[in-house]
Tab-separated table of C-alpha atoms in Angstrom:
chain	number	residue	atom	x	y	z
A	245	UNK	CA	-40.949	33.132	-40.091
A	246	UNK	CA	-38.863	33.537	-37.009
A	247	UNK	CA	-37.486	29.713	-35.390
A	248	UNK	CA	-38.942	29.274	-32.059
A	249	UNK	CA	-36.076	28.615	-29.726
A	250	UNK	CA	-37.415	25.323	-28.129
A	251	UNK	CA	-34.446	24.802	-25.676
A	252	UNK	CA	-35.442	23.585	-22.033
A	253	UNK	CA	-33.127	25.836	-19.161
A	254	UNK	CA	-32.588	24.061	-16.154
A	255	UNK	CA	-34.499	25.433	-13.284
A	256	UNK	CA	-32.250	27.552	-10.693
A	257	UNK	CA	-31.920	26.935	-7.624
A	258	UNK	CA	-31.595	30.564	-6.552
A	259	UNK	CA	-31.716	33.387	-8.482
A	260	UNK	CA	-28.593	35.013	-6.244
A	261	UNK	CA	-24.883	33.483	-7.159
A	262	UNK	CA	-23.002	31.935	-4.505
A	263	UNK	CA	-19.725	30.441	-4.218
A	264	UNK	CA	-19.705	27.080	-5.977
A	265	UNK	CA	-19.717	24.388	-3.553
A	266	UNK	CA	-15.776	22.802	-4.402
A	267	UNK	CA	-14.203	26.213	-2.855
A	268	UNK	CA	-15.596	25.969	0.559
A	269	UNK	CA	-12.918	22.798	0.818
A	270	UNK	CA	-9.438	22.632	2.105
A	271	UNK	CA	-6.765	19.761	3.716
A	272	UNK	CA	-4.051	20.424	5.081
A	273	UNK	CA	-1.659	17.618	6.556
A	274	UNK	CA	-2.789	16.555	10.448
A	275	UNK	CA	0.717	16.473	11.492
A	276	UNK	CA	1.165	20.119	10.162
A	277	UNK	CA	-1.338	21.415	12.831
A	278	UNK	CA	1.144	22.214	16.005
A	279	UNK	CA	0.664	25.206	17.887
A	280	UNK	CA	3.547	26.416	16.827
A	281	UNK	CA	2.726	26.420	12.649
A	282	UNK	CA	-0.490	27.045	13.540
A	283	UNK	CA	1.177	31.012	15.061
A	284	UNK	CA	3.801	31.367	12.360
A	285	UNK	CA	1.109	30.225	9.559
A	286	UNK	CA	3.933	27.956	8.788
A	287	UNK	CA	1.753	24.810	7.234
A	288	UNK	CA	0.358	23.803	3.636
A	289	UNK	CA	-2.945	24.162	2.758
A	290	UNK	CA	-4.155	22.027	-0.429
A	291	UNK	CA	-7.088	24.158	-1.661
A	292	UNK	CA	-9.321	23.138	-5.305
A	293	UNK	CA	-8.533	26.681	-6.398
A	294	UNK	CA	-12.175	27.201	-7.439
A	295	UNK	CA	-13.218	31.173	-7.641
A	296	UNK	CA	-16.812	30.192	-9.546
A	297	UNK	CA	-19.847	31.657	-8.532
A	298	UNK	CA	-22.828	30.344	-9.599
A	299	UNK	CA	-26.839	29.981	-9.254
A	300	UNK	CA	-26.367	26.014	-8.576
A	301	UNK	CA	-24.497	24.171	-6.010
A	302	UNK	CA	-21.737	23.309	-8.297
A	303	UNK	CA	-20.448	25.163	-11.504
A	304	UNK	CA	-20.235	23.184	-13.936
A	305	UNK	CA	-17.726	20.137	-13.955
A	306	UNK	CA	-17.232	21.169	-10.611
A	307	UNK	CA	-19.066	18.202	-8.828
A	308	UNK	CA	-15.904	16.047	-10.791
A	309	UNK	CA	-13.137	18.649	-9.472
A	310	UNK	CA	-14.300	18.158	-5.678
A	311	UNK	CA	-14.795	14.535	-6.236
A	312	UNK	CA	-11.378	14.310	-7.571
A	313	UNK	CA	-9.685	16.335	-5.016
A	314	UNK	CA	-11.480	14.583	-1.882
A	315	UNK	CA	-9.953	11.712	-3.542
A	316	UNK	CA	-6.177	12.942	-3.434
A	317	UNK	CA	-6.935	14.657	-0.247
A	318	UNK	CA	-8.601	11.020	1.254
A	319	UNK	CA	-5.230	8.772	-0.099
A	320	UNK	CA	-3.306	11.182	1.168
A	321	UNK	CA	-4.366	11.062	4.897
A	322	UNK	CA	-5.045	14.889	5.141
A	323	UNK	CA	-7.583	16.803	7.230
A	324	UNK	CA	-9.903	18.062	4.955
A	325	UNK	CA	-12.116	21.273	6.191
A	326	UNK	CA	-15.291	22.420	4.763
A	327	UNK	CA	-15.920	25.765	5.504
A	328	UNK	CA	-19.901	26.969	5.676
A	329	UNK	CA	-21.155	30.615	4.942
A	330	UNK	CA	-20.480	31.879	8.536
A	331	UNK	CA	-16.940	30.643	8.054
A	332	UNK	CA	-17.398	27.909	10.385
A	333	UNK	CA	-15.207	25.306	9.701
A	334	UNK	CA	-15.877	21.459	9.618
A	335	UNK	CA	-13.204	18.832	10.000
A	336	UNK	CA	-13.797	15.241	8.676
A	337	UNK	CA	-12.612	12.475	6.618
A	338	UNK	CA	-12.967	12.353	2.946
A	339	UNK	CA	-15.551	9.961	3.025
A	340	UNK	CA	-17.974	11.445	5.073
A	341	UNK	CA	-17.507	14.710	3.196
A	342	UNK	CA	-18.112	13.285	0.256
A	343	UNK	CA	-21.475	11.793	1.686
A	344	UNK	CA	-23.722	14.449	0.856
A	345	UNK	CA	-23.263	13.840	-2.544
A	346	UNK	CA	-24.471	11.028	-5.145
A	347	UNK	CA	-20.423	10.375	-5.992
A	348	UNK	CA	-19.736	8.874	-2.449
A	349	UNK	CA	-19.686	5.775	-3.318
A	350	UNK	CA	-16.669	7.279	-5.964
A	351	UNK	CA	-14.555	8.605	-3.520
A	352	UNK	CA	-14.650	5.464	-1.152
A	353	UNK	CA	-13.611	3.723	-4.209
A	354	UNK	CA	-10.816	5.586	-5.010
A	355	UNK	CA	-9.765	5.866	-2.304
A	356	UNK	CA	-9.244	2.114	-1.966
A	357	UNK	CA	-7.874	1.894	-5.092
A	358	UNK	CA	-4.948	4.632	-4.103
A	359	UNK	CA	-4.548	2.489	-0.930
A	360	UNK	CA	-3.853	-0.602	-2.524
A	361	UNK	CA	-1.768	1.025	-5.606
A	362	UNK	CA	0.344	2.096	-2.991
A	363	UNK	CA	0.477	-0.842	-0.611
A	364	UNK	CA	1.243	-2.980	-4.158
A	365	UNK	CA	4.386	-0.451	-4.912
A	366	UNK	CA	5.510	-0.735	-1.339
A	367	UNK	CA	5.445	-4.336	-1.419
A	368	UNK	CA	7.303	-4.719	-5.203
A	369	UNK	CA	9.915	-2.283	-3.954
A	370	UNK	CA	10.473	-4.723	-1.187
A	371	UNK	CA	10.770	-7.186	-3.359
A	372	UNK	CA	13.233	-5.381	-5.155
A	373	UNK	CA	15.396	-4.113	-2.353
A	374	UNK	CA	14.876	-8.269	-1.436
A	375	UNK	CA	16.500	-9.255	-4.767
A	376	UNK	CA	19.105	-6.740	-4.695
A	377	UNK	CA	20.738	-8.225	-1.639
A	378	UNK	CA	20.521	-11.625	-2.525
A	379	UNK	CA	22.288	-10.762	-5.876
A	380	UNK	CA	24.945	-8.799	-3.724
A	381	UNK	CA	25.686	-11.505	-1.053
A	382	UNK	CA	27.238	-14.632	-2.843
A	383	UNK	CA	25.089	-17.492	-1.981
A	384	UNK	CA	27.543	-19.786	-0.025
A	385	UNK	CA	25.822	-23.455	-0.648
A	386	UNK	CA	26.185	-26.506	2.020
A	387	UNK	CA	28.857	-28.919	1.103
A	388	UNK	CA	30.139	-32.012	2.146
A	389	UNK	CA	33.928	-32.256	2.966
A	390	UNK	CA	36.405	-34.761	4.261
A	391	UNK	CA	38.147	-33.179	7.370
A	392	UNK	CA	40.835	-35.664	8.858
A	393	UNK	CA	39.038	-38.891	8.783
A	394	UNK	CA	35.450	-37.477	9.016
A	395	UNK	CA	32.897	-36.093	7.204
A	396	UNK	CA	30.999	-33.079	7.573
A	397	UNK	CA	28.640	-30.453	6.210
A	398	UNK	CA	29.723	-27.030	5.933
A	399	UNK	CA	30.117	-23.760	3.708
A	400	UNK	CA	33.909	-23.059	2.202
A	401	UNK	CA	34.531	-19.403	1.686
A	402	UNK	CA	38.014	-17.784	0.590
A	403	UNK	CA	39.434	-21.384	0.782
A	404	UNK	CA	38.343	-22.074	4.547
A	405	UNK	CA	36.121	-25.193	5.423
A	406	UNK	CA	33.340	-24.188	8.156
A	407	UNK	CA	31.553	-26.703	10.254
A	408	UNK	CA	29.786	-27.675	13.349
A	409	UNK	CA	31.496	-30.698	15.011
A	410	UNK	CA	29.554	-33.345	16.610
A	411	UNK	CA	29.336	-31.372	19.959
A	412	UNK	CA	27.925	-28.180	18.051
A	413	UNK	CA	30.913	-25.766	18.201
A	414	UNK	CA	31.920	-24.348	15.204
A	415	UNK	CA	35.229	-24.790	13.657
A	416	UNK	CA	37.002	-24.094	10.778
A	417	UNK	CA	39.579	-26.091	8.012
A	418	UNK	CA	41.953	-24.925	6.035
A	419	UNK	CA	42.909	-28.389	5.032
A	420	UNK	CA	39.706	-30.640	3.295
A	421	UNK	CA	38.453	-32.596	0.458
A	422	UNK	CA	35.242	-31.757	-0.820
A	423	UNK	CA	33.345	-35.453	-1.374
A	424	UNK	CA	31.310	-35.730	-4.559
């Protein structure tokens, strides 16, 4: 007795293949798009490298591989382009490319979260670079000296008193006691 095969197909959506939907995007960078590259052909164009056909919108895993590039594309800044059937080209942000699909809500997320990974590495490399020069400059700390009969408040550096006299010019002292 033959095993009847019992395995539900997925309805088509056409019977005819068709590109799958993740090829028909580009981005290229906005700043790249001067008359001048735009002649030569001198510009980048960041492309999801997908040569499926298939019956369905997407081949499969492909709804991920367009999610994920609108993603890069969107954190990137670049003009991304989808390209219909009669090769007419549509320019838009990731986000509202990304709209037509139930994994919007994805790429506005991830988006965010690439912003704000970045913004946090700008800011800790600024913190850095802030450290760095504080450990390079030697911190030269207030003091209180003796200078003739007076006392005043000052910095000593190389051996050299400096201080603001009473009328707010600034002088200097080789000769001074430090007090306590």
């Amino acid at each position: 007795m033959a095993a009847k095969n019992t395995a539900k197909t997925a309805p088509a959506a056409s019977d005819e293949l068709h590109a799958c939907e993740c090829s028909r995007y580009d981005a290229v960078f906005p700043d790249e798009l001067t008359d001048a590259n735009l002649e030569s052909g001198d510009y980048q164009i960041f492309e999801t490298g997908c040569t499926a056909t298939t019956r369905r919108l997407f081949a499969p895993g492909h709804d991920a591989k367009l999610k994920s590039a609108l993603i890069k594309w969107g954190a990137l800044g670049l003009d991304i382009r989808r390209t219909d059937e009669g090769g007419v080209a549509t320019s838009a942000e990731a986000t509202k490319h990304a709209s037509a699909f139930k994994f919007a809500h994805m790429v506005a997320a991830g988006i965010k979260r690439a912003e704000d990974k970045r913004l946090a590495k700008l800011a800790k490399a600024e913190e850095r670079a802030a450290k760095k020069v504080a450990k390079a400059e030697p911190a030269n700390p207030i003091v209180t000296a003796k200078v003739g009969r007076w006392e005043r408040q000052g910095t000593v550096t190389d051996g050299v008193f400096t201080y603001t006299d009473a009328k707010g010019a600034t002088k200097t002292a080789t000769k001074f006691a430090l007090v306590g």
